[in-house]
Short mmCIF file of C-alpha atoms in Angstrom, two decimals:
data_model
loop_
_atom_site.label_atom_id
_atom_site.label_comp_id
_atom_site.label_asym_id
_atom_site.label_seq_id
_atom_site.Cartn_x
_atom_site.Cartn_y
_atom_site.Cartn_z
CA UNK A 16 0.00 0.00 0.00
CA UNK A 17 1.32 3.49 -0.88
CA UNK A 18 1.52 5.94 1.97
CA UNK A 19 2.69 9.51 1.77
CA UNK A 20 6.11 9.49 3.40
CA UNK A 21 5.33 6.72 5.91
CA UNK A 22 4.35 3.14 6.62
CA UNK A 23 1.28 1.66 8.23
CA UNK A 24 0.99 0.77 11.91
CA UNK A 25 0.54 -2.84 10.82
CA UNK A 26 3.84 -2.75 8.92
CA UNK A 27 5.62 -1.18 11.91
CA UNK A 28 4.43 -4.02 14.16
CA UNK A 29 5.73 -6.57 11.67
CA UNK A 30 9.28 -5.18 11.69
CA UNK A 31 11.80 -7.16 13.80
CA UNK A 32 12.20 -4.47 16.46
CA UNK A 33 8.58 -4.34 17.62
CA UNK A 34 7.89 -7.96 16.71
CA UNK A 35 10.54 -9.03 19.22
CA UNK A 36 8.52 -7.29 21.94
CA UNK A 37 5.57 -9.65 21.37
CA UNK A 38 3.09 -6.87 20.55
CA UNK A 39 -0.57 -7.26 21.48
CA UNK A 40 -3.15 -4.92 19.97
CA UNK A 41 -5.66 -4.17 22.72
CA UNK A 42 -7.56 -1.31 21.04
CA UNK A 43 -8.08 0.06 17.53
CA UNK A 44 -7.32 -3.19 15.72
CA UNK A 45 -9.44 -1.89 12.83
CA UNK A 46 -7.20 1.20 12.53
CA UNK A 47 -3.87 -0.49 11.87
CA UNK A 48 -3.71 0.87 8.30
CA UNK A 49 -3.06 4.34 9.68
CA UNK A 50 0.09 5.97 8.39
CA UNK A 51 3.12 6.26 10.68
CA UNK A 52 5.05 9.30 9.53
CA UNK A 53 7.55 9.35 12.40
CA UNK A 54 8.44 7.64 15.70
CA UNK A 55 8.76 9.37 19.04
CA UNK A 56 9.66 8.02 22.46
CA UNK A 57 8.85 9.86 25.65
CA UNK A 58 7.69 9.62 29.25
CA UNK A 59 6.41 13.11 30.11
CA UNK A 60 2.71 13.75 30.93
CA UNK A 61 2.37 16.63 28.42
CA UNK A 62 4.01 14.80 25.53
CA UNK A 63 0.96 15.36 23.28
CA UNK A 64 1.91 19.03 23.00
CA UNK A 65 5.25 17.98 21.45
CA UNK A 66 3.68 15.94 18.67
CA UNK A 67 2.34 17.01 15.27
CA UNK A 68 0.23 14.00 14.32
CA UNK A 69 0.99 10.75 12.55
CA UNK A 70 3.62 9.66 15.08
CA UNK A 71 3.94 6.22 16.63
CA UNK A 72 4.57 6.95 20.31
CA UNK A 73 6.76 4.57 22.34
CA UNK A 74 6.54 4.73 26.11
CA UNK A 75 6.92 2.65 29.27
CA UNK A 76 3.89 4.45 30.71
CA UNK A 77 5.67 6.66 33.27
CA UNK A 78 3.87 9.77 31.96
CA UNK A 79 0.43 8.18 31.91
CA UNK A 80 -0.34 9.11 35.48
CA UNK A 81 -1.62 7.01 38.37
CA UNK A 82 -5.24 8.15 38.60
CA UNK A 83 -7.87 7.07 36.02
CA UNK A 84 -8.71 10.71 35.22
CA UNK A 85 -5.07 11.43 34.39
CA UNK A 86 -4.85 8.33 32.22
CA UNK A 87 -8.04 9.16 30.31
CA UNK A 88 -6.86 12.74 29.72
CA UNK A 89 -3.45 11.50 28.50
CA UNK A 90 -4.96 9.13 25.94
CA UNK A 91 -7.55 11.65 24.73
CA UNK A 92 -4.92 14.32 24.18
CA UNK A 93 -2.91 11.90 22.05
CA UNK A 94 -6.01 10.93 20.06
CA UNK A 95 -6.90 14.60 19.54
CA UNK A 96 -3.38 15.27 18.32
CA UNK A 97 -3.87 12.59 15.66
CA UNK A 98 -1.02 10.24 16.45
CA UNK A 99 -0.91 6.95 14.54
CA UNK A 100 -0.67 4.62 17.54
CA UNK A 101 0.36 4.37 21.19
CA UNK A 102 2.78 1.56 22.07
CA UNK A 103 3.32 0.85 25.78
CA UNK A 104 6.09 -1.46 26.98
CA UNK A 105 4.94 -3.51 29.99
CA UNK A 106 7.33 -3.74 32.91
CA UNK A 107 7.86 -1.98 36.24
CA UNK A 108 5.12 0.62 35.57
CA UNK A 109 2.39 -1.68 34.21
CA UNK A 110 2.21 -5.46 34.31
CA UNK A 111 -0.85 -5.04 32.10
CA UNK A 112 -2.51 -1.91 30.79
CA UNK A 113 -5.33 -0.64 33.02
CA UNK A 114 -8.88 -1.01 31.71
CA UNK A 115 -9.27 2.79 31.86
CA UNK A 116 -6.53 3.30 29.29
CA UNK A 117 -7.80 0.52 27.02
CA UNK A 118 -11.42 1.69 27.11
CA UNK A 119 -10.46 5.31 26.47
CA UNK A 120 -8.33 4.30 23.47
CA UNK A 121 -11.17 2.21 22.07
CA UNK A 122 -13.64 5.05 22.48
CA UNK A 123 -11.22 7.49 20.77
CA UNK A 124 -10.40 5.08 17.93
CA UNK A 125 -6.70 5.14 18.83
CA UNK A 126 -4.65 1.99 18.12
CA UNK A 127 -3.17 0.85 21.44
CA UNK A 128 -0.46 -1.81 21.63
CA UNK A 129 1.20 -3.37 24.67
CA UNK A 130 4.62 -5.01 24.42
CA UNK A 131 5.15 -8.09 26.61
CA UNK A 132 8.94 -8.00 26.29
CA UNK A 133 11.43 -5.19 26.65
CA UNK A 134 12.75 -3.73 23.39
CA UNK A 135 15.41 -1.04 22.79
CA UNK A 136 13.40 2.02 21.73
CA UNK A 137 16.41 3.48 19.90
CA UNK A 138 16.68 0.40 17.69
CA UNK A 139 12.93 0.44 17.02
CA UNK A 140 13.06 4.13 16.12
CA UNK A 141 15.99 3.68 13.74
CA UNK A 142 14.35 0.67 12.10
CA UNK A 143 11.01 2.37 11.48
CA UNK A 144 12.62 5.61 10.36
CA UNK A 145 14.74 3.67 7.86
CA UNK A 146 11.62 1.95 6.55
CA UNK A 147 9.82 5.29 6.22
CA UNK A 148 12.74 6.91 4.40
CA UNK A 149 13.13 3.91 2.09
CA UNK A 150 9.41 3.95 1.35
CA UNK A 151 9.47 7.64 0.61
CA UNK A 152 12.50 7.18 -1.61
CA UNK A 153 10.70 4.38 -3.48
CA UNK A 154 7.75 6.70 -4.09
CA UNK A 155 10.08 9.39 -5.35
CA UNK A 156 11.80 6.96 -7.69
CA UNK A 157 8.47 5.89 -9.17
CA UNK A 158 7.42 9.51 -9.63
CA UNK A 159 10.81 10.39 -11.09
CA UNK A 160 10.49 7.55 -13.60
CA UNK A 161 7.22 9.06 -14.83
CA UNK A 162 8.93 12.46 -14.98
CA UNK A 163 11.74 10.93 -17.06
CA UNK A 164 9.27 9.34 -19.50
CA UNK A 165 7.38 12.61 -19.87
CA UNK A 166 10.61 14.55 -20.45
CA UNK A 167 11.74 12.08 -23.11
CA UNK A 168 8.34 12.34 -24.80
CA UNK A 169 8.63 16.14 -24.99
CA UNK A 170 12.23 16.05 -26.17
CA UNK A 171 11.17 13.57 -28.84
CA UNK A 172 8.72 16.06 -30.29
CA UNK A 173 5.65 15.05 -28.29
CA UNK A 174 3.34 17.43 -26.50
CA UNK A 175 0.66 17.62 -23.87
CA UNK A 176 -1.27 14.52 -25.10
CA UNK A 177 1.79 12.30 -24.73
CA UNK A 178 2.47 13.58 -21.19
CA UNK A 179 -1.13 12.99 -20.17
CA UNK A 180 -1.14 9.48 -21.66
CA UNK A 181 2.00 8.56 -19.71
CA UNK A 182 0.46 9.91 -16.50
CA UNK A 183 -2.84 8.16 -17.22
CA UNK A 184 -1.12 4.82 -17.83
CA UNK A 185 0.82 5.21 -14.59
CA UNK A 186 -2.28 6.09 -12.54
CA UNK A 187 -4.48 3.58 -14.42
CA UNK A 188 -7.14 6.30 -14.44
CA UNK A 189 -8.25 9.13 -16.74
CA UNK A 190 -6.29 12.38 -16.63
CA UNK A 191 -7.50 15.80 -17.77
CA UNK A 192 -5.95 19.19 -18.35
CA UNK A 193 -8.34 22.08 -17.88
CA UNK A 194 -7.98 25.84 -17.87
CA UNK A 195 -8.05 27.71 -14.60
CA UNK A 196 -11.72 28.43 -15.38
CA UNK A 197 -12.53 24.73 -15.80
CA UNK A 198 -12.62 24.47 -19.62
CA UNK A 199 -11.35 21.15 -20.91
CA UNK A 200 -8.15 21.35 -22.93
CA UNK A 201 -6.98 17.73 -23.14
CA UNK A 202 -8.12 14.32 -21.94
CA UNK A 203 -6.30 10.99 -21.75
CA UNK A 204 -7.33 7.53 -20.66
CA UNK A 205 -5.79 4.08 -20.51
CA UNK A 206 -6.28 1.70 -23.43
CA UNK A 207 -7.91 -0.85 -21.13
CA UNK A 208 -9.99 1.71 -19.26
CA UNK A 209 -13.69 0.92 -18.81
CA UNK A 210 -14.88 4.34 -19.99
CA UNK A 211 -13.92 6.92 -22.56
CA UNK A 212 -12.24 9.85 -20.75
CA UNK A 213 -14.21 12.49 -22.63
CA UNK A 214 -17.48 10.79 -21.74
CA UNK A 215 -16.35 10.73 -18.11
CA UNK A 216 -15.62 14.44 -18.32
CA UNK A 217 -18.94 15.13 -19.99
CA UNK A 218 -20.67 13.41 -17.07
CA UNK A 219 -18.71 15.47 -14.57
CA UNK A 220 -19.80 18.73 -16.16
CA UNK A 221 -23.20 18.16 -14.59
CA UNK A 222 -21.46 18.10 -11.21
CA UNK A 223 -19.58 21.35 -11.80
CA UNK A 224 -21.33 23.18 -8.97
CA UNK A 225 -20.42 20.43 -6.53
CA UNK A 226 -16.83 20.44 -7.76
CA UNK A 227 -16.49 24.15 -7.16
CA UNK A 228 -17.27 23.64 -3.49
CA UNK A 229 -14.64 20.92 -3.26
CA UNK A 230 -13.11 18.22 -5.46
CA UNK A 231 -14.88 14.86 -5.75
CA UNK A 232 -13.65 12.09 -3.48
CA UNK A 233 -10.59 10.38 -4.89
CA UNK A 234 -9.63 13.29 -7.14
CA UNK A 235 -6.10 14.64 -7.45
CA UNK A 236 -5.93 18.31 -8.46
CA UNK A 237 -2.56 19.86 -9.26
CA UNK A 238 -2.13 23.45 -10.42
CA UNK A 239 0.04 24.12 -13.45
CA UNK A 240 1.75 27.45 -12.69
CA UNK A 241 1.38 30.35 -15.08
CA UNK A 242 3.82 32.90 -16.34
CA UNK A 243 4.03 34.77 -13.05
CA UNK A 244 6.52 32.29 -11.63
CA UNK A 245 6.41 30.17 -8.48
CA UNK A 246 4.81 31.75 -5.47
CA UNK A 247 2.88 34.35 -7.43
CA UNK A 248 -0.41 32.46 -7.30
CA UNK A 249 -0.67 32.56 -11.08
CA UNK A 250 -2.36 29.39 -12.38
CA UNK A 251 -2.32 28.69 -16.12
CA UNK A 252 -4.08 25.33 -16.05
CA UNK A 253 -4.96 22.43 -13.77
CA UNK A 254 -4.23 18.71 -13.89
CA UNK A 255 -7.14 16.54 -12.80
CA UNK A 256 -6.76 12.84 -12.01
CA UNK A 257 -10.03 10.99 -11.39
CA UNK A 258 -10.30 7.71 -9.47
CA UNK A 259 -12.51 5.87 -11.97
CA UNK A 260 -10.80 2.51 -12.42
CA UNK A 261 -9.08 2.37 -9.04
CA UNK A 262 -7.89 4.39 -6.06
CA UNK A 263 -5.32 7.14 -6.45
CA UNK A 264 -2.37 7.11 -4.06
CA UNK A 265 0.15 9.75 -2.96
CA UNK A 266 2.67 8.59 -5.55
CA UNK A 267 0.18 9.56 -8.25
CA UNK A 268 0.03 13.05 -6.80
CA UNK A 269 3.82 13.19 -6.72
CA UNK A 270 3.98 12.14 -10.38
CA UNK A 271 1.29 14.69 -11.28
CA UNK A 272 3.19 17.47 -9.52
CA UNK A 273 6.32 16.65 -11.50
CA UNK A 274 4.33 16.45 -14.74
CA UNK A 275 2.75 19.81 -13.93
CA UNK A 276 6.20 21.40 -13.95
CA UNK A 277 6.83 20.10 -17.45
CA UNK A 278 3.38 21.15 -18.63
CA UNK A 279 4.02 24.65 -17.31
CA UNK A 280 6.94 24.92 -19.73
CA UNK A 281 4.84 23.57 -22.60
CA UNK A 282 2.01 25.98 -21.84
CA UNK A 283 4.43 28.86 -21.52
CA UNK A 284 5.73 28.03 -24.97
CA UNK A 285 2.19 27.78 -26.29
CA UNK A 286 1.53 31.18 -24.63
CA UNK A 287 -2.21 31.05 -24.84
CA UNK A 288 -4.85 28.56 -23.78
CA UNK A 289 -6.58 29.21 -27.10
CA UNK A 290 -3.73 27.47 -28.85
CA UNK A 291 -3.93 24.59 -26.36
CA UNK A 292 -7.62 24.17 -27.07
CA UNK A 293 -7.01 24.37 -30.84
CA UNK A 294 -4.24 21.79 -30.54
CA UNK A 295 -6.56 19.56 -28.55
CA UNK A 296 -9.18 19.75 -31.29
CA UNK A 297 -6.46 19.10 -33.85
CA UNK A 298 -5.40 16.00 -31.92
CA UNK A 299 -9.00 14.78 -31.85
CA UNK A 300 -9.40 15.28 -35.61
CA UNK A 301 -6.07 13.56 -36.25
CA UNK A 302 -6.96 10.63 -34.00
CA UNK A 303 -10.27 10.37 -35.87
CA UNK A 304 -8.46 10.42 -39.21
CA UNK A 305 -5.96 7.79 -38.10
CA UNK A 306 -8.66 5.45 -36.77
CA UNK A 307 -7.72 5.81 -33.11
CA UNK A 308 -11.26 7.06 -32.43
CA UNK A 309 -14.13 4.99 -33.79
CA UNK A 310 -17.06 6.44 -35.71
CA UNK A 311 -19.31 5.27 -32.86
CA UNK A 312 -17.36 7.14 -30.16
CA UNK A 313 -16.58 10.25 -32.20
CA UNK A 314 -19.93 12.12 -31.85
CA UNK A 315 -19.84 12.08 -28.04
CA UNK A 316 -16.22 13.26 -27.96
CA UNK A 317 -16.97 15.97 -30.51
CA UNK A 318 -19.85 17.25 -28.36
CA UNK A 319 -17.47 17.63 -25.44
CA UNK A 320 -15.29 19.78 -27.70
CA UNK A 321 -18.28 21.95 -28.58
CA UNK A 322 -19.12 20.51 -32.03
CA UNK A 323 -22.81 19.74 -32.53
CA UNK A 324 -23.35 19.39 -36.30
CA UNK A 325 -26.92 18.05 -36.33
CA UNK A 326 -28.13 15.20 -38.50
CA UNK A 327 -26.70 16.38 -41.84
CA UNK A 328 -23.51 15.14 -43.52
CA UNK A 329 -20.03 16.14 -42.35
CA UNK A 330 -17.54 17.85 -44.65
CA UNK A 331 -13.80 17.30 -43.95
CA UNK A 332 -11.44 20.12 -44.91
CA UNK A 333 -7.68 20.47 -44.42
CA UNK A 334 -5.55 23.58 -44.94
CA UNK A 335 -1.80 23.12 -45.15
CA UNK A 336 0.66 25.97 -44.83
CA UNK A 337 3.88 26.07 -46.80
CA UNK A 338 6.97 25.62 -44.57
CA UNK A 339 7.93 29.28 -44.97
CA UNK A 340 4.47 30.26 -43.68
CA UNK A 341 4.62 28.11 -40.55
CA UNK A 342 3.41 30.44 -37.80
CA UNK A 343 6.02 29.31 -35.27
CA UNK A 344 4.62 30.77 -32.03
CA UNK A 345 1.53 32.33 -33.65
CA UNK A 346 -0.76 29.31 -33.86
CA UNK A 347 -3.05 30.86 -31.25
CA UNK A 348 -3.41 33.98 -33.39
CA UNK A 349 -4.02 31.90 -36.51
CA UNK A 350 -6.61 29.68 -34.78
CA UNK A 351 -8.47 32.71 -33.40
CA UNK A 352 -8.43 34.57 -36.71
CA UNK A 353 -9.67 31.57 -38.71
CA UNK A 354 -12.31 30.74 -36.10
CA UNK A 355 -13.66 34.29 -36.26
CA UNK A 356 -13.75 34.18 -40.06
CA UNK A 357 -15.55 30.82 -39.99
CA UNK A 358 -18.25 32.26 -37.72
CA UNK A 359 -19.52 34.19 -40.74
CA UNK A 360 -19.86 31.02 -42.84
CA UNK A 361 -22.93 30.02 -40.86
CA UNK A 362 -22.32 26.27 -40.42
CA UNK A 363 -21.16 24.31 -37.34
CA UNK A 364 -17.38 23.95 -37.47
CA UNK A 365 -14.76 22.09 -35.40
CA UNK A 366 -11.36 23.60 -36.11
CA UNK A 367 -8.00 22.38 -34.82
CA UNK A 368 -4.33 23.00 -35.48
CA UNK A 369 -1.43 20.59 -35.97
CA UNK A 370 1.74 22.70 -35.70
CA UNK A 371 4.16 19.83 -36.32
CA UNK A 372 2.63 19.10 -39.73
CA UNK A 373 1.68 22.71 -40.49
CA UNK A 374 -1.97 21.72 -40.91
CA UNK A 375 -5.34 23.15 -39.95
CA UNK A 376 -7.92 20.33 -40.05
CA UNK A 377 -11.63 20.98 -39.60
CA UNK A 378 -15.02 19.33 -39.83
CA UNK A 379 -18.13 21.18 -40.99
CA UNK A 380 -21.75 20.27 -40.46
CA UNK A 381 -23.87 20.57 -43.61
CA UNK A 382 -27.63 20.49 -43.96
CA UNK A 383 -27.33 18.48 -47.18
CA UNK A 384 -24.66 17.32 -49.64
CA UNK A 385 -25.90 19.87 -52.16
CA UNK A 386 -24.30 22.59 -50.01
CA UNK A 387 -20.79 21.13 -50.42
CA UNK A 388 -19.49 23.41 -53.18
CA UNK A 389 -21.02 26.63 -51.84
CA UNK A 390 -19.81 25.94 -48.27
CA UNK A 391 -16.37 24.93 -49.55
CA UNK A 392 -16.09 28.27 -51.39
CA UNK A 393 -16.97 30.23 -48.24
CA UNK A 394 -14.77 28.13 -45.94
CA UNK A 395 -11.75 28.37 -48.24
CA UNK A 396 -12.17 32.14 -48.34
CA UNK A 397 -12.46 32.24 -44.54
CA UNK A 398 -9.33 30.13 -44.10
CA UNK A 399 -7.28 32.33 -46.39
CA UNK A 400 -8.63 35.47 -44.73
CA UNK A 401 -7.61 34.06 -41.35
CA UNK A 402 -4.09 33.40 -42.64
CA UNK A 403 -3.90 36.98 -43.91
CA UNK A 404 -5.20 38.40 -40.61
CA UNK A 405 -2.61 36.38 -38.73
CA UNK A 406 0.08 38.05 -40.84
CA UNK A 407 1.26 34.81 -42.43
CA UNK A 408 1.27 35.88 -46.07
CA UNK A 409 4.68 36.84 -47.31
CA UNK A 410 6.23 37.88 -50.60
CA UNK A 411 7.44 34.87 -52.56
CA UNK A 412 5.78 32.39 -50.20
CA UNK A 413 3.55 29.66 -51.54
CA UNK A 414 -0.11 30.27 -50.64
CA UNK A 415 -1.81 27.83 -48.29
CA UNK A 416 -3.39 24.75 -49.85
CA UNK A 417 -7.03 24.01 -48.99
CA UNK A 418 -8.36 20.53 -49.77
CA UNK A 419 -12.02 19.56 -49.42
CA UNK A 420 -13.06 15.93 -49.01
CA UNK A 421 -16.36 14.20 -49.60
CA UNK A 422 -19.38 14.80 -47.37
CA UNK A 423 -20.74 11.88 -45.37
CA UNK A 424 -21.17 10.40 -41.90
CA UNK A 425 -18.58 9.98 -39.16
CA UNK A 426 -16.95 6.95 -40.80
CA UNK A 427 -16.62 8.87 -44.07
CA UNK A 428 -15.30 11.89 -42.16
CA UNK A 429 -12.51 9.74 -40.69
CA UNK A 430 -11.36 8.53 -44.11
CA UNK A 431 -12.00 11.98 -45.64
CA UNK A 432 -9.79 13.78 -43.14
CA UNK A 433 -6.96 11.33 -43.69
CA UNK A 434 -7.30 11.59 -47.48
CA UNK A 435 -7.50 15.39 -47.41
CA UNK A 436 -4.44 15.67 -45.13
CA UNK A 437 -2.31 13.53 -47.44
CA UNK A 438 -3.65 15.25 -50.52
CA UNK A 439 -2.88 18.70 -49.09
CA UNK A 440 0.74 17.62 -48.74
CA UNK A 441 0.82 16.21 -52.27
CA UNK A 442 -0.75 19.41 -53.67
CA UNK A 443 2.08 21.66 -52.50
CA UNK A 444 3.40 23.54 -55.54
CA UNK A 445 0.36 23.06 -57.78
CA UNK A 446 -1.19 26.01 -59.57
CA UNK A 447 -2.92 28.05 -56.89
CA UNK A 448 -6.67 27.58 -56.55
CA UNK A 449 -9.08 28.70 -53.80
CA UNK A 450 -9.54 25.03 -52.92
CA UNK A 451 -8.94 21.57 -54.35
CA UNK A 452 -11.37 18.70 -54.53
CA UNK A 453 -9.57 15.76 -52.92
CA UNK A 454 -10.97 13.36 -55.51
CA UNK A 455 -9.39 15.24 -58.41
CA UNK A 456 -5.92 15.02 -56.91
CA UNK A 457 -5.73 11.25 -56.53
CA UNK A 458 -3.09 10.98 -59.25
CA UNK A 459 -0.96 13.63 -57.51
CA UNK A 460 -1.41 11.78 -54.23
CA UNK A 461 -0.32 8.49 -55.82
CA UNK A 462 2.76 10.12 -57.33
CA UNK A 463 3.59 11.77 -54.00
CA UNK A 464 3.43 8.39 -52.26
CA UNK A 465 5.90 7.06 -54.83
CA UNK A 466 8.23 10.06 -54.43
CA UNK A 467 11.09 8.05 -52.91
CA UNK A 468 10.85 5.18 -55.38
CA UNK A 469 13.75 5.26 -57.85
CA UNK A 470 11.49 4.10 -60.70
CA UNK A 471 9.49 7.34 -60.48
CA UNK A 472 12.58 9.50 -60.94
CA UNK A 473 13.68 7.27 -63.83
CA UNK A 474 10.26 7.61 -65.45
CA UNK A 475 10.35 11.41 -65.20
CA UNK A 476 13.85 11.49 -66.64
CA UNK A 477 12.87 9.30 -69.60
CA UNK A 478 9.69 11.26 -70.31
CA UNK A 479 10.84 14.88 -70.03
CA UNK A 480 14.58 14.72 -69.30
CA UNK A 481 15.60 16.23 -72.66
CA UNK A 482 13.29 19.20 -72.05
CA UNK A 483 14.77 19.78 -68.60
CA UNK A 484 18.27 19.70 -70.08
CA UNK A 485 17.21 22.15 -72.78
CA UNK A 486 15.65 24.58 -70.30
CA UNK A 487 18.80 24.60 -68.19
CA UNK A 488 20.91 25.67 -71.15
CA UNK A 489 18.63 27.52 -73.58
CA UNK A 490 15.88 30.08 -73.81
CA UNK A 491 12.95 30.26 -74.06
CA UNK A 492 12.14 27.39 -71.66
CA UNK A 493 9.89 24.75 -73.21
CA UNK A 494 8.52 22.93 -70.13
CA UNK A 495 6.02 25.76 -69.32
CA UNK A 496 4.78 25.61 -72.92
CA UNK A 497 4.24 21.84 -72.73
CA UNK A 498 2.54 22.12 -69.32
CA UNK A 499 0.12 24.80 -70.55
CA UNK A 500 -0.58 22.91 -73.77
CA UNK A 501 -1.49 19.72 -71.87
CA UNK A 502 -3.53 21.66 -69.29
CA UNK A 503 -5.70 22.90 -72.17
CA UNK A 504 -6.06 19.35 -73.57
CA UNK A 505 -4.09 20.22 -76.73
CA UNK A 506 -6.21 23.22 -77.70
CA UNK A 507 -3.64 25.42 -79.41
CA UNK A 508 -5.65 28.65 -79.53
CA UNK A 509 -6.25 28.64 -75.77
CA UNK A 510 -2.63 27.70 -75.13
CA UNK A 511 -1.32 30.56 -77.25
CA UNK A 512 -3.69 32.98 -75.57
CA UNK A 513 -2.56 32.03 -72.06
CA UNK A 514 1.13 32.15 -73.00
CA UNK A 515 0.67 35.43 -74.91
CA UNK A 516 2.17 33.91 -78.07
CA UNK A 517 1.15 34.12 -81.69
CA UNK A 518 0.12 30.82 -83.24
CA UNK A 519 3.24 30.36 -85.38
CA UNK A 520 5.52 30.82 -82.39
CA UNK A 521 3.51 28.24 -80.48
CA UNK A 522 3.64 25.82 -83.42
CA UNK A 523 7.41 26.23 -83.61
CA UNK A 524 7.78 25.52 -79.88
CA UNK A 525 5.57 22.44 -80.04
CA UNK A 526 7.56 21.16 -83.01
CA UNK A 527 10.79 21.67 -81.07
CA UNK A 528 9.33 19.81 -78.07
CA UNK A 529 8.35 16.88 -80.29
CA UNK A 530 11.82 16.85 -81.80
CA UNK A 531 13.63 16.87 -78.44
CA UNK A 532 11.41 14.17 -76.96
CA UNK A 533 11.11 12.11 -80.10
CA UNK A 534 7.37 11.82 -79.58
CA UNK A 535 4.09 12.74 -81.22
CA UNK A 536 2.12 15.20 -79.09
CA UNK A 537 -1.09 14.03 -80.75
CA UNK A 538 -0.63 10.45 -79.50
CA UNK A 539 -2.93 9.78 -76.46
CA UNK A 540 -0.42 7.47 -74.75
CA UNK A 541 2.32 10.05 -75.16
CA UNK A 542 0.07 12.78 -73.77
CA UNK A 543 -0.78 10.62 -70.74
CA UNK A 544 2.88 9.83 -70.03
CA UNK A 545 3.92 13.47 -70.35
CA UNK A 546 1.08 14.63 -68.10
CA UNK A 547 2.11 12.15 -65.41
CA UNK A 548 5.78 13.09 -65.72
CA UNK A 549 5.01 16.79 -65.37
CA UNK A 550 2.99 16.09 -62.23
CA UNK A 551 5.61 13.75 -60.81
CA UNK A 552 8.58 16.11 -61.33
CA UNK A 553 7.50 18.14 -58.26
CA UNK A 554 8.26 15.09 -56.11
CA UNK A 555 11.57 14.03 -57.67
CA UNK A 556 15.07 15.55 -57.50
#
């Protein structure tokens, strides 16, 4: 059993020192699980005033007094002080403890033990103190091991969710991070836990009034200090451990206190709770996309995060920022700006951020699938406006890529978010559009997945290598002409118009392209191969 810096009375009686005295429990046998935090030996009548509580008191009874009234008062004062147990060594003072002492101890609920053989109190004290110190050290080592795991997780690129999962696994109970005002930021539970942590939290929201007057029984609350520094009373967030699957012990509090120190650094880096909340929503959407949250459990968890889309289909959308636009420490500003822009769209939206991947995933609630295109237009405009408001548009930087998936239920939303996230990565460098339909970029996604395969680079080199060599050495470059020509499905008039060329110049360039490649640009198979090669070249050296 874990005790906070001590051992139980039962354990103390089992140690060789007291066991050699043939201990007999004459009162409070049902209280032997009390914690002994220290040992004291003394013979003075007013010894209770010297104690702080939690001590195991050793005495030969010289200070107990000779009259029953004195004995009752002595025992009551010890009980009122909150000592763990009273141990009396029988001998010259008492051959057996008087009934007055025993009855008073029973009435006060104080464990009372008489020793039938003489024991050296110094040896008993040293033995119990050693056991207490060793026990406390063992608790510290367990808590430090959790601290080490959390530190390694953060150094490895993890964040708050990883820290909470480690703490939850250690405590075998759900763990939550909330703002100082009680708003949920993150939740973590064990894989074998009987209940989903967000559903547990949702149930507790109905008990909020009761919680404000005092934490529920079995709860561990640890403040995460804010930017004011230790001792300032500034609280940025709060760790909450709930005893759902089993009891929480002092070592869990110790581990939580160490984790809180790490979380304080993470939150200080995040700067604003808004970013924490946005990251939490981003983690939920990512877990949904990766299948770590089932379609059956997702609606309840989404409601906890404030997303109530109704009975219509869900529309997955992902915005990806170019690396040079990564907001660094401004994700809170970006999340707030985009959220405010989305408010004008007029549909339920769950928006998160994923700083590591440079993504902004979101789910939208539609009334019907017929709204998809119109809502996608408005959402894409809102996302780009949010990026501009956050000051993340720079000269020469690639604009953000917005990819819209297919509308459907929660299962479709899971697959749609995953598809849109991958497609947004594959679409980097394409001709800028307000938004891309994920279905129309499947070829680009396939080529992106093959980007490290040597056969893809060889294919690109065979298909358009001579043109690349030409463009490196000569002017005008011919690859843009071929790309525009294929984009217009071989319609020469439209190609010439977009390139601002007269027809003869275009014809001459197309003839030169055919000559360099040794191909016929009117051949469908050739056109297909060139189109694929032009798309694939963005993903090859």
